[in-house]
Amino acid sequence: MTLTPPPPRRAAQGGPPLPLVAGVFVALFVTSLIVSSVVAGGTFPSPFADAATSQAYFAAEHDAVGVGAALQFAAAIPLAVFACAVHARLHQLGIRVAGVTIALAGGLLASAFATLSALFQWVLSRPATTADPPVVRVLHDLAFLTGGPAYIAAFGLLLAGIAVPAVIVNLLPRWLAIAGLALAVVAEVSTLVLLAEPFGVALPIARFGGMAWLIAAAVLLPATRTPAAAPPRTPATTLTHART
């Protein structure tokens, strides 16, 4: 029997460093919250608050809302880049399962919803908009829906799409991969806020827990994967190959 040598191993594909892209995304989003809170001297009003509270906040805090919206819009860009980069990395590692595509779809959807939410918030920062209370109410609800349950549900798909393959082929420490799955479940459960306000507590857990998990996964996800060693041949197997 003639043995053919294995094909030469392809060089690792280039791409943006995952920790850097994830870090930029998280830094921009967290900065948007810090800066808007400092400028406004208060927190963003709850969409479940009465219309008068929303009207008063957006009428008084144009600058804070505008700055926060601009930074959140900027944060949506590296999130989309991360989704594409991690999709390429998983393919590079030889992962060919649905979860890889789910991660890409979830990341791109999350970026799109974050963009919509930021744009709705920017419109809310316009003085002409805040002069009309019904319009403020509608835009506030849309900013919450796109940046809250819609964004978090899609973000959960990104987490699950990375965590599931990581569990199957041990790409990440097992505890970290399982934590990603748990956060993905919390993200999907958070959509029940559309039915009952108390489920809203899951939104910040999935959002900030997911961002921390994303950075950890980006740091620990390997760039290459060591191929599994071939099983040792038994004498019977060796004899069979020799006859062929």
Short mmCIF file of C-alpha atoms in Angstrom, two decimals:
data_model
loop_
_atom_site.label_atom_id
_atom_site.label_comp_id
_atom_site.label_asym_id
_atom_site.label_seq_id
_atom_site.Cartn_x
_atom_site.Cartn_y
_atom_site.Cartn_z
CA MET A 1 0.00 0.00 0.00
CA THR A 2 1.28 3.43 -0.91
CA LEU A 3 0.64 6.13 1.66
CA THR A 4 0.10 9.66 0.37
CA PRO A 5 1.35 12.51 2.53
CA PRO A 6 -1.30 14.79 4.03
CA PRO A 7 -1.95 18.03 2.14
CA PRO A 8 0.08 21.02 3.32
CA ARG A 9 -1.58 22.98 6.08
CA ARG A 10 -2.95 26.33 4.96
CA ALA A 11 -1.67 29.43 6.65
CA ALA A 12 -4.01 31.02 9.10
CA GLN A 13 -6.25 33.63 7.53
CA GLY A 14 -5.81 37.20 8.59
CA GLY A 15 -8.48 39.39 10.13
CA PRO A 16 -9.06 41.94 12.85
CA PRO A 17 -8.01 40.78 16.33
CA LEU A 18 -11.15 39.58 18.11
CA PRO A 19 -10.20 41.01 21.55
CA LEU A 20 -9.57 44.43 20.04
CA VAL A 21 -12.86 44.55 18.13
CA ALA A 22 -14.85 43.26 21.12
CA GLY A 23 -13.09 45.74 23.40
CA VAL A 24 -13.89 48.68 21.12
CA PHE A 25 -17.54 47.64 20.96
CA VAL A 26 -17.86 47.35 24.74
CA ALA A 27 -15.85 50.52 25.42
CA LEU A 28 -18.00 52.63 23.10
CA PHE A 29 -21.26 51.32 24.51
CA VAL A 30 -20.24 51.69 28.17
CA THR A 31 -18.85 55.16 27.44
CA SER A 32 -22.19 56.14 25.92
CA LEU A 33 -23.91 55.27 29.19
CA ILE A 34 -21.32 57.03 31.35
CA VAL A 35 -21.14 60.19 29.26
CA SER A 36 -24.89 60.53 28.84
CA SER A 37 -25.41 60.00 32.58
CA VAL A 38 -22.77 62.59 33.47
CA VAL A 39 -24.14 65.14 31.02
CA ALA A 40 -27.73 64.53 32.05
CA GLY A 41 -27.08 64.05 35.73
CA GLY A 42 -29.58 61.19 35.73
CA THR A 43 -30.49 57.89 34.11
CA PHE A 44 -32.43 57.22 30.93
CA PRO A 45 -36.15 57.00 31.73
CA SER A 46 -37.88 53.64 31.72
CA PRO A 47 -40.25 53.02 28.80
CA PHE A 48 -42.76 51.86 31.43
CA ALA A 49 -42.75 55.29 33.08
CA ASP A 50 -45.61 57.65 32.42
CA ALA A 51 -45.57 59.81 29.29
CA ALA A 52 -44.99 63.00 31.29
CA THR A 53 -41.73 61.63 32.72
CA SER A 54 -40.41 60.77 29.26
CA GLN A 55 -41.49 64.13 27.89
CA ALA A 56 -39.77 66.06 30.69
CA TYR A 57 -36.50 64.09 30.40
CA PHE A 58 -36.09 64.34 26.64
CA ALA A 59 -37.12 68.00 26.63
CA ALA A 60 -34.46 68.87 29.22
CA GLU A 61 -31.59 66.57 28.20
CA HIS A 62 -31.05 67.14 24.49
CA ASP A 63 -27.25 67.07 24.70
CA ALA A 64 -27.07 63.94 26.87
CA VAL A 65 -29.41 61.98 24.62
CA GLY A 66 -27.60 63.12 21.48
CA VAL A 67 -24.15 62.17 22.80
CA GLY A 68 -25.37 58.80 24.02
CA ALA A 69 -27.07 58.11 20.69
CA ALA A 70 -23.93 58.98 18.70
CA LEU A 71 -21.74 56.68 20.81
CA GLN A 72 -24.22 53.81 20.68
CA PHE A 73 -24.42 54.20 16.91
CA ALA A 74 -20.62 54.02 16.78
CA ALA A 75 -20.65 50.88 18.98
CA ALA A 76 -22.89 49.06 16.49
CA ILE A 77 -20.16 49.12 13.84
CA PRO A 78 -17.49 47.06 15.69
CA LEU A 79 -20.23 44.66 16.78
CA ALA A 80 -20.96 43.87 13.13
CA VAL A 81 -17.22 43.57 12.44
CA PHE A 82 -16.87 41.18 15.39
CA ALA A 83 -19.71 38.98 14.11
CA CYS A 84 -18.02 38.66 10.71
CA ALA A 85 -14.57 38.11 12.23
CA VAL A 86 -15.69 35.41 14.68
CA HIS A 87 -17.62 33.69 11.87
CA ALA A 88 -14.41 33.59 9.81
CA ARG A 89 -12.39 32.39 12.82
CA LEU A 90 -14.74 29.49 13.51
CA HIS A 91 -14.62 28.46 9.86
CA GLN A 92 -10.84 28.71 9.99
CA LEU A 93 -10.91 26.32 12.94
CA GLY A 94 -12.82 23.82 10.84
CA ILE A 95 -16.22 24.33 12.49
CA ARG A 96 -18.93 23.66 9.91
CA VAL A 97 -22.15 23.64 11.90
CA ALA A 98 -25.28 25.77 11.92
CA GLY A 99 -24.14 27.58 15.07
CA VAL A 100 -21.45 29.41 13.11
CA THR A 101 -24.04 30.91 10.76
CA ILE A 102 -26.35 31.61 13.71
CA ALA A 103 -23.55 33.61 15.35
CA LEU A 104 -23.10 35.67 12.19
CA ALA A 105 -26.83 36.28 11.76
CA GLY A 106 -27.28 37.14 15.44
CA GLY A 107 -24.37 39.57 15.46
CA LEU A 108 -25.50 41.36 12.32
CA LEU A 109 -29.09 41.57 13.55
CA ALA A 110 -27.92 42.88 16.93
CA SER A 111 -25.84 45.53 15.16
CA ALA A 112 -28.83 46.54 13.01
CA PHE A 113 -31.18 46.80 16.00
CA ALA A 114 -28.57 48.79 17.97
CA THR A 115 -28.25 51.16 15.01
CA LEU A 116 -32.01 51.67 14.85
CA SER A 117 -32.22 52.29 18.59
CA ALA A 118 -29.41 54.86 18.41
CA LEU A 119 -31.08 56.66 15.53
CA PHE A 120 -34.42 56.77 17.35
CA GLN A 121 -32.61 58.24 20.36
CA TRP A 122 -30.89 60.82 18.17
CA VAL A 123 -34.26 61.95 16.83
CA LEU A 124 -35.42 62.23 20.45
CA SER A 125 -32.55 64.65 21.08
CA ARG A 126 -33.99 67.17 18.60
CA PRO A 127 -35.80 70.08 20.30
CA ALA A 128 -38.51 70.09 17.63
CA THR A 129 -39.29 66.45 18.37
CA THR A 130 -39.67 66.88 22.12
CA ALA A 131 -42.26 69.61 21.58
CA ASP A 132 -44.76 66.91 20.60
CA PRO A 133 -45.51 64.55 23.55
CA PRO A 134 -47.20 61.78 21.48
CA VAL A 135 -44.19 61.64 19.15
CA VAL A 136 -41.84 61.43 22.15
CA ARG A 137 -43.82 58.51 23.54
CA VAL A 138 -43.71 56.59 20.25
CA LEU A 139 -39.99 57.22 19.66
CA HIS A 140 -39.14 56.30 23.26
CA ASP A 141 -40.98 52.99 22.86
CA LEU A 142 -39.25 52.29 19.54
CA ALA A 143 -35.82 53.10 21.01
CA PHE A 144 -36.51 50.65 23.84
CA LEU A 145 -37.92 47.88 21.64
CA THR A 146 -35.06 47.94 19.16
CA GLY A 147 -32.29 48.51 21.70
CA GLY A 148 -33.84 46.30 24.38
CA PRO A 149 -35.63 43.00 23.63
CA ALA A 150 -34.91 42.95 19.88
CA TYR A 151 -31.22 43.71 20.31
CA ILE A 152 -30.77 41.36 23.27
CA ALA A 153 -32.54 38.46 21.52
CA ALA A 154 -30.22 38.80 18.53
CA PHE A 155 -27.21 39.27 20.80
CA GLY A 156 -28.17 36.01 22.52
CA LEU A 157 -27.99 34.23 19.16
CA LEU A 158 -24.44 35.55 18.73
CA LEU A 159 -23.47 34.20 22.15
CA ALA A 160 -25.12 30.83 21.53
CA GLY A 161 -23.58 30.51 18.07
CA ILE A 162 -20.11 30.78 19.62
CA ALA A 163 -20.79 28.87 22.83
CA VAL A 164 -22.38 25.74 21.31
CA PRO A 165 -19.43 24.86 19.04
CA ALA A 166 -17.09 25.78 21.90
CA VAL A 167 -18.77 23.17 24.08
CA ILE A 168 -18.78 20.48 21.38
CA VAL A 169 -15.13 20.73 20.35
CA ASN A 170 -13.62 22.30 23.49
CA LEU A 171 -12.63 25.59 21.90
CA LEU A 172 -13.07 27.41 25.22
CA PRO A 173 -12.82 26.38 28.87
CA ARG A 174 -15.94 24.36 29.58
CA TRP A 175 -17.16 26.66 32.36
CA LEU A 176 -16.89 29.66 30.05
CA ALA A 177 -18.71 27.96 27.19
CA ILE A 178 -21.53 26.88 29.54
CA ALA A 179 -21.74 30.42 30.92
CA GLY A 180 -22.20 31.66 27.37
CA LEU A 181 -25.07 29.24 26.85
CA ALA A 182 -26.68 30.36 30.10
CA LEU A 183 -26.43 34.02 29.09
CA ALA A 184 -27.92 33.19 25.70
CA VAL A 185 -30.91 31.59 27.45
CA VAL A 186 -31.33 34.65 29.67
CA ALA A 187 -31.22 36.83 26.55
CA GLU A 188 -34.05 34.92 24.93
CA VAL A 189 -36.09 34.88 28.16
CA SER A 190 -35.76 38.67 28.32
CA THR A 191 -38.08 38.97 25.32
CA LEU A 192 -40.93 38.12 27.70
CA VAL A 193 -40.67 41.73 28.86
CA LEU A 194 -43.08 42.39 26.01
CA LEU A 195 -45.67 40.47 28.03
CA ALA A 196 -44.73 41.36 31.61
CA GLU A 197 -42.49 44.18 32.88
CA PRO A 198 -40.72 42.09 35.60
CA PHE A 199 -38.91 40.11 32.88
CA GLY A 200 -37.07 43.33 32.10
CA VAL A 201 -34.54 42.43 34.81
CA ALA A 202 -33.09 39.90 32.35
CA LEU A 203 -32.16 42.65 29.87
CA PRO A 204 -29.18 44.16 31.77
CA ILE A 205 -28.02 40.69 32.87
CA ALA A 206 -27.85 39.50 29.27
CA ARG A 207 -26.46 42.80 27.98
CA PHE A 208 -23.59 43.39 30.41
CA GLY A 209 -22.96 39.74 31.21
CA GLY A 210 -22.89 39.04 27.48
CA MET A 211 -20.41 41.83 26.80
CA ALA A 212 -18.06 40.53 29.49
CA TRP A 213 -18.42 37.00 28.10
CA LEU A 214 -17.75 38.22 24.56
CA ILE A 215 -14.44 39.78 25.59
CA ALA A 216 -13.39 36.64 27.49
CA ALA A 217 -14.30 34.43 24.55
CA ALA A 218 -12.46 36.71 22.13
CA VAL A 219 -9.31 36.47 24.23
CA LEU A 220 -9.43 32.69 24.72
CA LEU A 221 -10.73 31.54 21.33
CA PRO A 222 -7.75 29.87 19.60
CA ALA A 223 -6.47 30.99 16.22
CA THR A 224 -5.52 27.44 15.20
CA ARG A 225 -6.76 24.01 16.10
CA THR A 226 -4.51 21.02 16.68
CA PRO A 227 -5.79 18.10 14.59
CA ALA A 228 -6.79 15.04 16.56
CA ALA A 229 -4.23 12.25 16.52
CA ALA A 230 -5.10 9.18 14.46
CA PRO A 231 -6.07 6.15 16.58
CA PRO A 232 -3.32 3.53 16.93
CA ARG A 233 -3.58 0.64 14.51
CA THR A 234 -4.29 -2.82 15.80
CA PRO A 235 -2.36 -5.77 14.36
CA ALA A 236 -5.48 -6.83 12.42
CA THR A 237 -5.81 -3.40 10.87
CA THR A 238 -2.12 -3.37 9.90
CA LEU A 239 -2.44 -6.80 8.27
CA THR A 240 -5.49 -5.71 6.29
CA HIS A 241 -3.70 -2.61 4.97
CA ALA A 242 -0.66 -4.69 4.07
CA ARG A 243 -2.80 -7.06 1.95
CA THR A 244 -4.36 -4.17 0.10
#
